[in-house]
Amino acid sequence: QKEVEQDPGPLSVPEGAIVSLNCTYSNSAFQYFMWYRQYSRKGPELLMYTYSSGNKEDGRFTAQVDKSSKYISLFIRDSQPSDSATYLCAMRARAGNQFYFGTGTSLTVIP
Amino acid sequence: DSGVTQTPKHLITATGQRVTLRCSPRSGDLSVYWYQQSLDQGLQFLIQYYNGEERAKGNILERFSAQQFPDLHSELNLSSLELGDSALYFCASSVESGAANTGELFFGEGSRLTVL
């Protein structure tokens, strides 16, 4: 079993839709949770960062962490064509140096 | 622009050859991570250095090696290259290591390696 599971998609939605991206994980020691956005042929860029459980909102983006279910989500409201990218979840434990990434979900927002 | 610089951006070479990928971390970042990304494998962690010392090792092949220099730039050496080594190689940097790391990794644009 992989440490982090993420549905690869692809996901295709119309402009303006609400997008939900999800990851599950198996290691209960994970404390830091991140979402990265990767445009084609570019490096991943940090989109959202959350420590432990709870919600965090930044503009059209909301990150949720449910540690009891070992489940994290990223919601994108009023999706735009510029949101078309691959979204990777990542997480790490409080101790240790290794980040664990999901395989990424490819999202296309159709104008 | 993340502030992490990787060279070369593209590299085409033959099987059996050796290449060196270079990474300059963001100013002030002490940790450097190397990742391999291929279509079917996602981001695979290779190795991490902190202030010149190796701190963590992932799925790095024995044919691969890395080091971090006193000026904090890092190099990833890939030798006896095989077709399957064709991938995007990313370098990422962060300020701190271990428990003090808040989790922000900053990635470079990657080096695309094609082995023919």
PDB file of C-alpha atoms in Angstrom:
ATOM      1  CA  GLN A   1       0.000   0.000   0.000  1.00  0.00           C
ATOM      2  CA  LYS A   2       1.302   3.420  -0.944  1.00  0.00           C
ATOM      3  CA  GLU A   3       1.748   6.035   1.766  1.00  0.00           C
ATOM      4  CA  VAL A   4      -0.400   8.491  -0.184  1.00  0.00           C
ATOM      5  CA  GLU A   5      -3.157   7.661  -2.651  1.00  0.00           C
ATOM      6  CA  GLN A   6      -4.541  10.166  -5.129  1.00  0.00           C
ATOM      7  CA  ASP A   7      -6.947   9.617  -7.985  1.00  0.00           C
ATOM      8  CA  PRO A   8      -5.014  10.523 -11.157  1.00  0.00           C
ATOM      9  CA  GLY A   9      -8.134  11.595 -13.028  1.00  0.00           C
ATOM     10  CA  PRO A  10      -8.180  13.157 -15.548  1.00  0.00           C
ATOM     11  CA  LEU A  11     -10.859  15.518 -14.338  1.00  0.00           C
ATOM     12  CA  SER A  12     -12.630  17.814 -16.781  1.00  0.00           C
ATOM     13  CA  VAL A  13     -15.061  20.502 -15.598  1.00  0.00           C
ATOM     14  CA  PRO A  14     -16.782  23.554 -17.125  1.00  0.00           C
ATOM     15  CA  GLU A  15     -15.601  27.011 -16.183  1.00  0.00           C
ATOM     16  CA  GLY A  16     -17.204  28.201 -12.950  1.00  0.00           C
ATOM     17  CA  ALA A  17     -17.635  24.729 -11.481  1.00  0.00           C
ATOM     18  CA  ILE A  18     -16.555  23.728  -8.000  1.00  0.00           C
ATOM     19  CA  VAL A  19     -13.722  21.238  -8.107  1.00  0.00           C
ATOM     20  CA  SER A  20     -12.955  18.735  -5.371  1.00  0.00           C
ATOM     21  CA  LEU A  21      -9.571  16.997  -5.280  1.00  0.00           C
ATOM     22  CA  ASN A  22      -8.771  14.369  -2.683  1.00  0.00           C
ATOM     23  CA  CYS A  23      -6.008  12.284  -1.192  1.00  0.00           C
ATOM     24  CA  THR A  24      -5.967   9.531   1.378  1.00  0.00           C
ATOM     25  CA  TYR A  25      -3.007   8.437   3.421  1.00  0.00           C
ATOM     26  CA  SER A  26      -2.036   5.624   5.730  1.00  0.00           C
ATOM     27  CA  ASN A  27       0.574   7.108   8.082  1.00  0.00           C
ATOM     28  CA  SER A  28      -1.057   8.614  11.172  1.00  0.00           C
ATOM     29  CA  ALA A  29       2.199  10.469  11.937  1.00  0.00           C
ATOM     30  CA  PHE A  30       1.648  12.905   9.069  1.00  0.00           C
ATOM     31  CA  GLN A  31       1.153  16.415  10.450  1.00  0.00           C
ATOM     32  CA  TYR A  32       1.914  18.760   7.548  1.00  0.00           C
ATOM     33  CA  PHE A  33      -0.293  18.691   4.478  1.00  0.00           C
ATOM     34  CA  MET A  34       0.306  20.528   1.247  1.00  0.00           C
ATOM     35  CA  TRP A  35      -1.197  20.981  -2.177  1.00  0.00           C
ATOM     36  CA  TYR A  36       1.030  21.757  -5.119  1.00  0.00           C
ATOM     37  CA  ARG A  37      -0.027  22.885  -8.591  1.00  0.00           C
ATOM     38  CA  GLN A  38       2.050  21.832 -11.557  1.00  0.00           C
ATOM     39  CA  TYR A  39       1.561  23.305 -14.994  1.00  0.00           C
ATOM     40  CA  SER A  40       2.764  21.302 -17.962  1.00  0.00           C
ATOM     41  CA  ARG A  41       6.556  21.168 -18.212  1.00  0.00           C
ATOM     42  CA  LYS A  42       6.959  23.316 -15.087  1.00  0.00           C
ATOM     43  CA  GLY A  43       7.977  22.607 -11.514  1.00  0.00           C
ATOM     44  CA  PRO A  44       5.345  22.125  -8.814  1.00  0.00           C
ATOM     45  CA  GLU A  45       4.432  25.309  -6.946  1.00  0.00           C
ATOM     46  CA  LEU A  46       3.058  25.381  -3.427  1.00  0.00           C
ATOM     47  CA  LEU A  47      -0.623  26.260  -3.411  1.00  0.00           C
ATOM     48  CA  MET A  48      -1.856  25.519   0.105  1.00  0.00           C
ATOM     49  CA  TYR A  49      -0.241  24.408   3.337  1.00  0.00           C
ATOM     50  CA  THR A  50      -2.041  23.118   6.420  1.00  0.00           C
ATOM     51  CA  TYR A  51      -0.747  21.942   9.756  1.00  0.00           C
ATOM     52  CA  SER A  52      -2.714  19.147  11.453  1.00  0.00           C
ATOM     53  CA  SER A  53      -6.513  19.077  11.076  1.00  0.00           C
ATOM     54  CA  GLY A  54      -8.915  21.752   9.978  1.00  0.00           C
ATOM     55  CA  ASN A  55      -9.683  24.043   7.091  1.00  0.00           C
ATOM     56  CA  LYS A  56      -7.704  26.759   5.428  1.00  0.00           C
ATOM     57  CA  GLU A  57      -9.028  29.178   2.865  1.00  0.00           C
ATOM     58  CA  ASP A  58      -7.109  31.309   0.387  1.00  0.00           C
ATOM     59  CA  GLY A  59      -9.193  33.094  -2.205  1.00  0.00           C
ATOM     60  CA  ARG A  60     -10.951  30.508  -4.347  1.00  0.00           C
ATOM     61  CA  PHE A  61      -9.028  27.652  -2.740  1.00  0.00           C
ATOM     62  CA  THR A  62      -9.938  25.760   0.428  1.00  0.00           C
ATOM     63  CA  ALA A  63      -7.856  22.957   1.914  1.00  0.00           C
ATOM     64  CA  GLN A  64      -9.405  20.516   4.374  1.00  0.00           C
ATOM     65  CA  VAL A  65      -7.686  17.937   6.538  1.00  0.00           C
ATOM     66  CA  ASP A  66      -9.559  15.167   8.340  1.00  0.00           C
ATOM     67  CA  LYS A  67      -6.953  13.272  10.320  1.00  0.00           C
ATOM     68  CA  SER A  68      -9.472  10.870  11.818  1.00  0.00           C
ATOM     69  CA  SER A  69     -10.295   9.618   8.327  1.00  0.00           C
ATOM     70  CA  LYS A  70      -6.779  10.184   6.965  1.00  0.00           C
ATOM     71  CA  TYR A  71      -8.293  12.224   4.164  1.00  0.00           C
ATOM     72  CA  ILE A  72      -7.403  15.610   2.721  1.00  0.00           C
ATOM     73  CA  SER A  73      -9.220  17.698   0.140  1.00  0.00           C
ATOM     74  CA  LEU A  74      -8.670  20.742  -1.996  1.00  0.00           C
ATOM     75  CA  PHE A  75     -11.708  22.676  -3.204  1.00  0.00           C
ATOM     76  CA  ILE A  76     -11.521  25.171  -6.033  1.00  0.00           C
ATOM     77  CA  ARG A  77     -14.487  27.520  -6.342  1.00  0.00           C
ATOM     78  CA  ASP A  78     -15.414  29.344  -9.554  1.00  0.00           C
ATOM     79  CA  SER A  79     -12.833  27.331 -11.469  1.00  0.00           C
ATOM     80  CA  GLN A  80     -11.028  29.100 -14.297  1.00  0.00           C
ATOM     81  CA  PRO A  81      -9.272  27.794 -17.423  1.00  0.00           C
ATOM     82  CA  SER A  82      -6.036  29.001 -15.818  1.00  0.00           C
ATOM     83  CA  ASP A  83      -6.611  26.404 -13.073  1.00  0.00           C
ATOM     84  CA  SER A  84      -5.978  23.664 -15.633  1.00  0.00           C
ATOM     85  CA  ALA A  85      -2.955  21.842 -14.243  1.00  0.00           C
ATOM     86  CA  THR A  86      -1.938  18.779 -12.286  1.00  0.00           C
ATOM     87  CA  TYR A  87      -2.560  19.023  -8.546  1.00  0.00           C
ATOM     88  CA  LEU A  88      -0.355  17.041  -6.206  1.00  0.00           C
ATOM     89  CA  CYS A  89      -0.996  16.458  -2.546  1.00  0.00           C
ATOM     90  CA  ALA A  90       2.009  16.084  -0.263  1.00  0.00           C
ATOM     91  CA  MET A  91       2.502  15.395   3.389  1.00  0.00           C
ATOM     92  CA  ARG A  92       5.135  14.753   5.994  1.00  0.00           C
ATOM     93  CA  ALA A  93       5.469  13.803   9.621  1.00  0.00           C
ATOM     94  CA  ARG A  94       6.538  16.258  12.299  1.00  0.00           C
ATOM     95  CA  ALA A  95       9.817  14.404  12.684  1.00  0.00           C
ATOM     96  CA  GLY A  96      11.747  13.249   9.670  1.00  0.00           C
ATOM     97  CA  ASN A  97      12.738  14.852   6.433  1.00  0.00           C
ATOM     98  CA  GLN A  98      10.795  13.023   3.790  1.00  0.00           C
ATOM     99  CA  PHE A  99       7.826  14.445   1.925  1.00  0.00           C
ATOM    100  CA  TYR A 100       5.322  11.987   0.506  1.00  0.00           C
ATOM    101  CA  PHE A 101       3.581  12.996  -2.696  1.00  0.00           C
ATOM    102  CA  GLY A 102       0.457  11.725  -4.367  1.00  0.00           C
ATOM    103  CA  THR A 103       0.702  10.884  -8.054  1.00  0.00           C
ATOM    104  CA  GLY A 104      -1.266  13.998  -8.974  1.00  0.00           C
ATOM    105  CA  THR A 105      -4.711  14.686 -10.441  1.00  0.00           C
ATOM    106  CA  SER A 106      -4.873  16.225 -13.900  1.00  0.00           C
ATOM    107  CA  LEU A 107      -7.540  18.938 -14.080  1.00  0.00           C
ATOM    108  CA  THR A 108      -8.880  20.651 -17.194  1.00  0.00           C
ATOM    109  CA  VAL A 109     -11.292  23.575 -16.893  1.00  0.00           C
ATOM    110  CA  ILE A 110     -13.201  24.071 -20.116  1.00  0.00           C
ATOM    111  CA  PRO A 111     -14.128  27.662 -21.075  1.00  0.00           C
TER     112      PRO A 111
ATOM    113  CA  ASP B   1       9.761  32.241 -10.104  1.00  0.00           C
ATOM    114  CA  SER B   2      10.531  29.981  -7.132  1.00  0.00           C
ATOM    115  CA  GLY B   3      14.139  31.132  -6.810  1.00  0.00           C
ATOM    116  CA  VAL B   4      15.456  27.599  -7.370  1.00  0.00           C
ATOM    117  CA  THR B   5      17.633  27.309 -10.469  1.00  0.00           C
ATOM    118  CA  GLN B   6      18.271  24.060 -12.309  1.00  0.00           C
ATOM    119  CA  THR B   7      20.567  23.435 -15.249  1.00  0.00           C
ATOM    120  CA  PRO B   8      20.473  22.141 -17.879  1.00  0.00           C
ATOM    121  CA  LYS B   9      16.771  22.411 -18.752  1.00  0.00           C
ATOM    122  CA  HIS B  10      17.036  19.699 -21.379  1.00  0.00           C
ATOM    123  CA  LEU B  11      19.578  16.964 -21.896  1.00  0.00           C
ATOM    124  CA  ILE B  12      19.706  14.227 -24.510  1.00  0.00           C
ATOM    125  CA  THR B  13      22.285  11.504 -24.170  1.00  0.00           C
ATOM    126  CA  ALA B  14      22.926   7.870 -24.973  1.00  0.00           C
ATOM    127  CA  THR B  15      22.694   4.732 -22.881  1.00  0.00           C
ATOM    128  CA  GLY B  16      25.787   4.067 -20.816  1.00  0.00           C
ATOM    129  CA  GLN B  17      26.699   7.728 -20.529  1.00  0.00           C
ATOM    130  CA  ARG B  18      27.031   9.895 -17.429  1.00  0.00           C
ATOM    131  CA  VAL B  19      25.410  13.268 -16.806  1.00  0.00           C
ATOM    132  CA  THR B  20      25.441  15.866 -14.039  1.00  0.00           C
ATOM    133  CA  LEU B  21      22.430  17.950 -13.106  1.00  0.00           C
ATOM    134  CA  ARG B  22      22.946  21.121 -11.141  1.00  0.00           C
ATOM    135  CA  CYS B  23      20.732  22.931  -8.661  1.00  0.00           C
ATOM    136  CA  SER B  24      21.055  26.274  -6.920  1.00  0.00           C
ATOM    137  CA  PRO B  25      18.619  26.581  -4.004  1.00  0.00           C
ATOM    138  CA  ARG B  26      16.755  29.725  -2.985  1.00  0.00           C
ATOM    139  CA  SER B  27      18.882  32.228  -1.177  1.00  0.00           C
ATOM    140  CA  GLY B  28      19.016  31.228   2.487  1.00  0.00           C
ATOM    141  CA  ASP B  29      17.660  27.709   2.020  1.00  0.00           C
ATOM    142  CA  LEU B  30      19.891  25.051   3.524  1.00  0.00           C
ATOM    143  CA  SER B  31      18.012  21.920   2.440  1.00  0.00           C
ATOM    144  CA  VAL B  32      18.040  20.522  -1.067  1.00  0.00           C
ATOM    145  CA  TYR B  33      15.869  17.657  -2.239  1.00  0.00           C
ATOM    146  CA  TRP B  34      16.086  15.749  -5.513  1.00  0.00           C
ATOM    147  CA  TYR B  35      13.057  14.138  -7.120  1.00  0.00           C
ATOM    148  CA  GLN B  36      12.502  12.095 -10.238  1.00  0.00           C
ATOM    149  CA  GLN B  37       9.212  12.447 -12.087  1.00  0.00           C
ATOM    150  CA  SER B  38       8.141  10.095 -14.812  1.00  0.00           C
ATOM    151  CA  LEU B  39       4.699   9.720 -16.378  1.00  0.00           C
ATOM    152  CA  ASP B  40       3.754   6.525 -14.634  1.00  0.00           C
ATOM    153  CA  GLN B  41       5.533   6.992 -11.308  1.00  0.00           C
ATOM    154  CA  GLY B  42       4.730  10.477 -10.130  1.00  0.00           C
ATOM    155  CA  LEU B  43       7.265  12.328  -7.984  1.00  0.00           C
ATOM    156  CA  GLN B  44       9.822   9.929  -6.549  1.00  0.00           C
ATOM    157  CA  PHE B  45      12.060  11.155  -3.757  1.00  0.00           C
ATOM    158  CA  LEU B  46      15.720  10.471  -4.402  1.00  0.00           C
ATOM    159  CA  ILE B  47      17.833  12.175  -1.763  1.00  0.00           C
ATOM    160  CA  GLN B  48      18.023  15.164   0.584  1.00  0.00           C
ATOM    161  CA  TYR B  49      20.968  17.246   1.755  1.00  0.00           C
ATOM    162  CA  TYR B  50      21.064  19.762   4.553  1.00  0.00           C
ATOM    163  CA  ASN B  51      23.940  22.202   4.779  1.00  0.00           C
ATOM    164  CA  GLY B  52      26.294  19.854   2.975  1.00  0.00           C
ATOM    165  CA  GLU B  53      25.317  16.638   4.714  1.00  0.00           C
ATOM    166  CA  GLU B  54      23.129  13.837   3.440  1.00  0.00           C
ATOM    167  CA  ARG B  55      19.965  13.719   5.575  1.00  0.00           C
ATOM    168  CA  ALA B  56      17.585  11.309   3.900  1.00  0.00           C
ATOM    169  CA  LYS B  57      17.692   8.791   1.113  1.00  0.00           C
ATOM    170  CA  GLY B  58      14.788   7.577  -0.945  1.00  0.00           C
ATOM    171  CA  ASN B  59      14.590   5.380  -4.004  1.00  0.00           C
ATOM    172  CA  ILE B  60      17.949   6.413  -5.395  1.00  0.00           C
ATOM    173  CA  LEU B  61      19.756   3.882  -7.546  1.00  0.00           C
ATOM    174  CA  GLU B  62      23.374   2.993  -6.837  1.00  0.00           C
ATOM    175  CA  ARG B  63      24.229   4.416 -10.265  1.00  0.00           C
ATOM    176  CA  PHE B  64      23.078   7.810  -9.017  1.00  0.00           C
ATOM    177  CA  SER B  65      24.890  10.003  -6.542  1.00  0.00           C
ATOM    178  CA  ALA B  66      24.567  13.521  -5.259  1.00  0.00           C
ATOM    179  CA  GLN B  67      26.368  16.072  -3.180  1.00  0.00           C
ATOM    180  CA  GLN B  68      25.844  19.522  -1.763  1.00  0.00           C
ATOM    181  CA  PHE B  69      28.733  21.957  -1.864  1.00  0.00           C
ATOM    182  CA  PRO B  70      29.796  24.623   0.678  1.00  0.00           C
ATOM    183  CA  ASP B  71      28.000  27.295  -1.344  1.00  0.00           C
ATOM    184  CA  LEU B  72      24.862  25.096  -0.954  1.00  0.00           C
ATOM    185  CA  HIS B  73      24.404  24.281  -4.617  1.00  0.00           C
ATOM    186  CA  SER B  74      23.861  20.623  -5.311  1.00  0.00           C
ATOM    187  CA  GLU B  75      24.658  18.235  -8.119  1.00  0.00           C
ATOM    188  CA  LEU B  76      22.989  14.977  -9.049  1.00  0.00           C
ATOM    189  CA  ASN B  77      25.213  12.573 -10.965  1.00  0.00           C
ATOM    190  CA  LEU B  78      23.587   9.884 -13.073  1.00  0.00           C
ATOM    191  CA  SER B  79      25.869   7.223 -14.551  1.00  0.00           C
ATOM    192  CA  SER B  80      25.577   4.131 -16.747  1.00  0.00           C
ATOM    193  CA  LEU B  81      22.366   5.624 -18.023  1.00  0.00           C
ATOM    194  CA  GLU B  82      19.542   3.375 -19.127  1.00  0.00           C
ATOM    195  CA  LEU B  83      16.468   4.123 -21.233  1.00  0.00           C
ATOM    196  CA  GLY B  84      14.346   3.965 -18.099  1.00  0.00           C
ATOM    197  CA  ASP B  85      16.239   6.869 -16.561  1.00  0.00           C
ATOM    198  CA  SER B  86      14.523   9.241 -18.982  1.00  0.00           C
ATOM    199  CA  ALA B  87      12.473  11.533 -16.774  1.00  0.00           C
ATOM    200  CA  LEU B  88      12.136  15.011 -15.322  1.00  0.00           C
ATOM    201  CA  TYR B  89      14.512  15.577 -12.436  1.00  0.00           C
ATOM    202  CA  PHE B  90      13.461  18.234  -9.967  1.00  0.00           C
ATOM    203  CA  CYS B  91      15.401  19.956  -7.290  1.00  0.00           C
ATOM    204  CA  ALA B  92      13.567  21.555  -4.397  1.00  0.00           C
ATOM    205  CA  SER B  93      14.812  23.603  -1.494  1.00  0.00           C
ATOM    206  CA  SER B  94      13.559  24.588   1.919  1.00  0.00           C
ATOM    207  CA  VAL B  95      14.864  26.661   4.780  1.00  0.00           C
ATOM    208  CA  GLU B  96      15.227  24.062   7.472  1.00  0.00           C
ATOM    209  CA  SER B  97      15.371  20.360   8.065  1.00  0.00           C
ATOM    210  CA  GLY B  98      13.576  17.883  10.308  1.00  0.00           C
ATOM    211  CA  ALA B  99      11.048  19.013  12.857  1.00  0.00           C
ATOM    212  CA  ALA B 100      11.761  22.681  12.233  1.00  0.00           C
ATOM    213  CA  ASN B 101      10.676  22.429   8.622  1.00  0.00           C
ATOM    214  CA  THR B 102       7.242  23.945   8.136  1.00  0.00           C
ATOM    215  CA  GLY B 103       6.723  21.990   4.962  1.00  0.00           C
ATOM    216  CA  GLU B 104       7.344  24.493   2.257  1.00  0.00           C
ATOM    217  CA  LEU B 105       9.298  23.002  -0.576  1.00  0.00           C
ATOM    218  CA  PHE B 106      10.190  25.287  -3.460  1.00  0.00           C
ATOM    219  CA  PHE B 107      10.788  23.515  -6.744  1.00  0.00           C
ATOM    220  CA  GLY B 108      12.944  24.402  -9.691  1.00  0.00           C
ATOM    221  CA  GLU B 109      11.750  24.112 -13.279  1.00  0.00           C
ATOM    222  CA  GLY B 110      13.359  20.701 -13.652  1.00  0.00           C
ATOM    223  CA  SER B 111      15.892  19.086 -15.944  1.00  0.00           C
ATOM    224  CA  ARG B 112      14.388  16.921 -18.650  1.00  0.00           C
ATOM    225  CA  LEU B 113      16.657  13.965 -19.376  1.00  0.00           C
ATOM    226  CA  THR B 114      16.173  11.864 -22.479  1.00  0.00           C
ATOM    227  CA  VAL B 115      18.272   8.721 -22.816  1.00  0.00           C
ATOM    228  CA  LEU B 116      18.379   7.278 -26.339  1.00  0.00           C
TER     229      LEU B 116
END
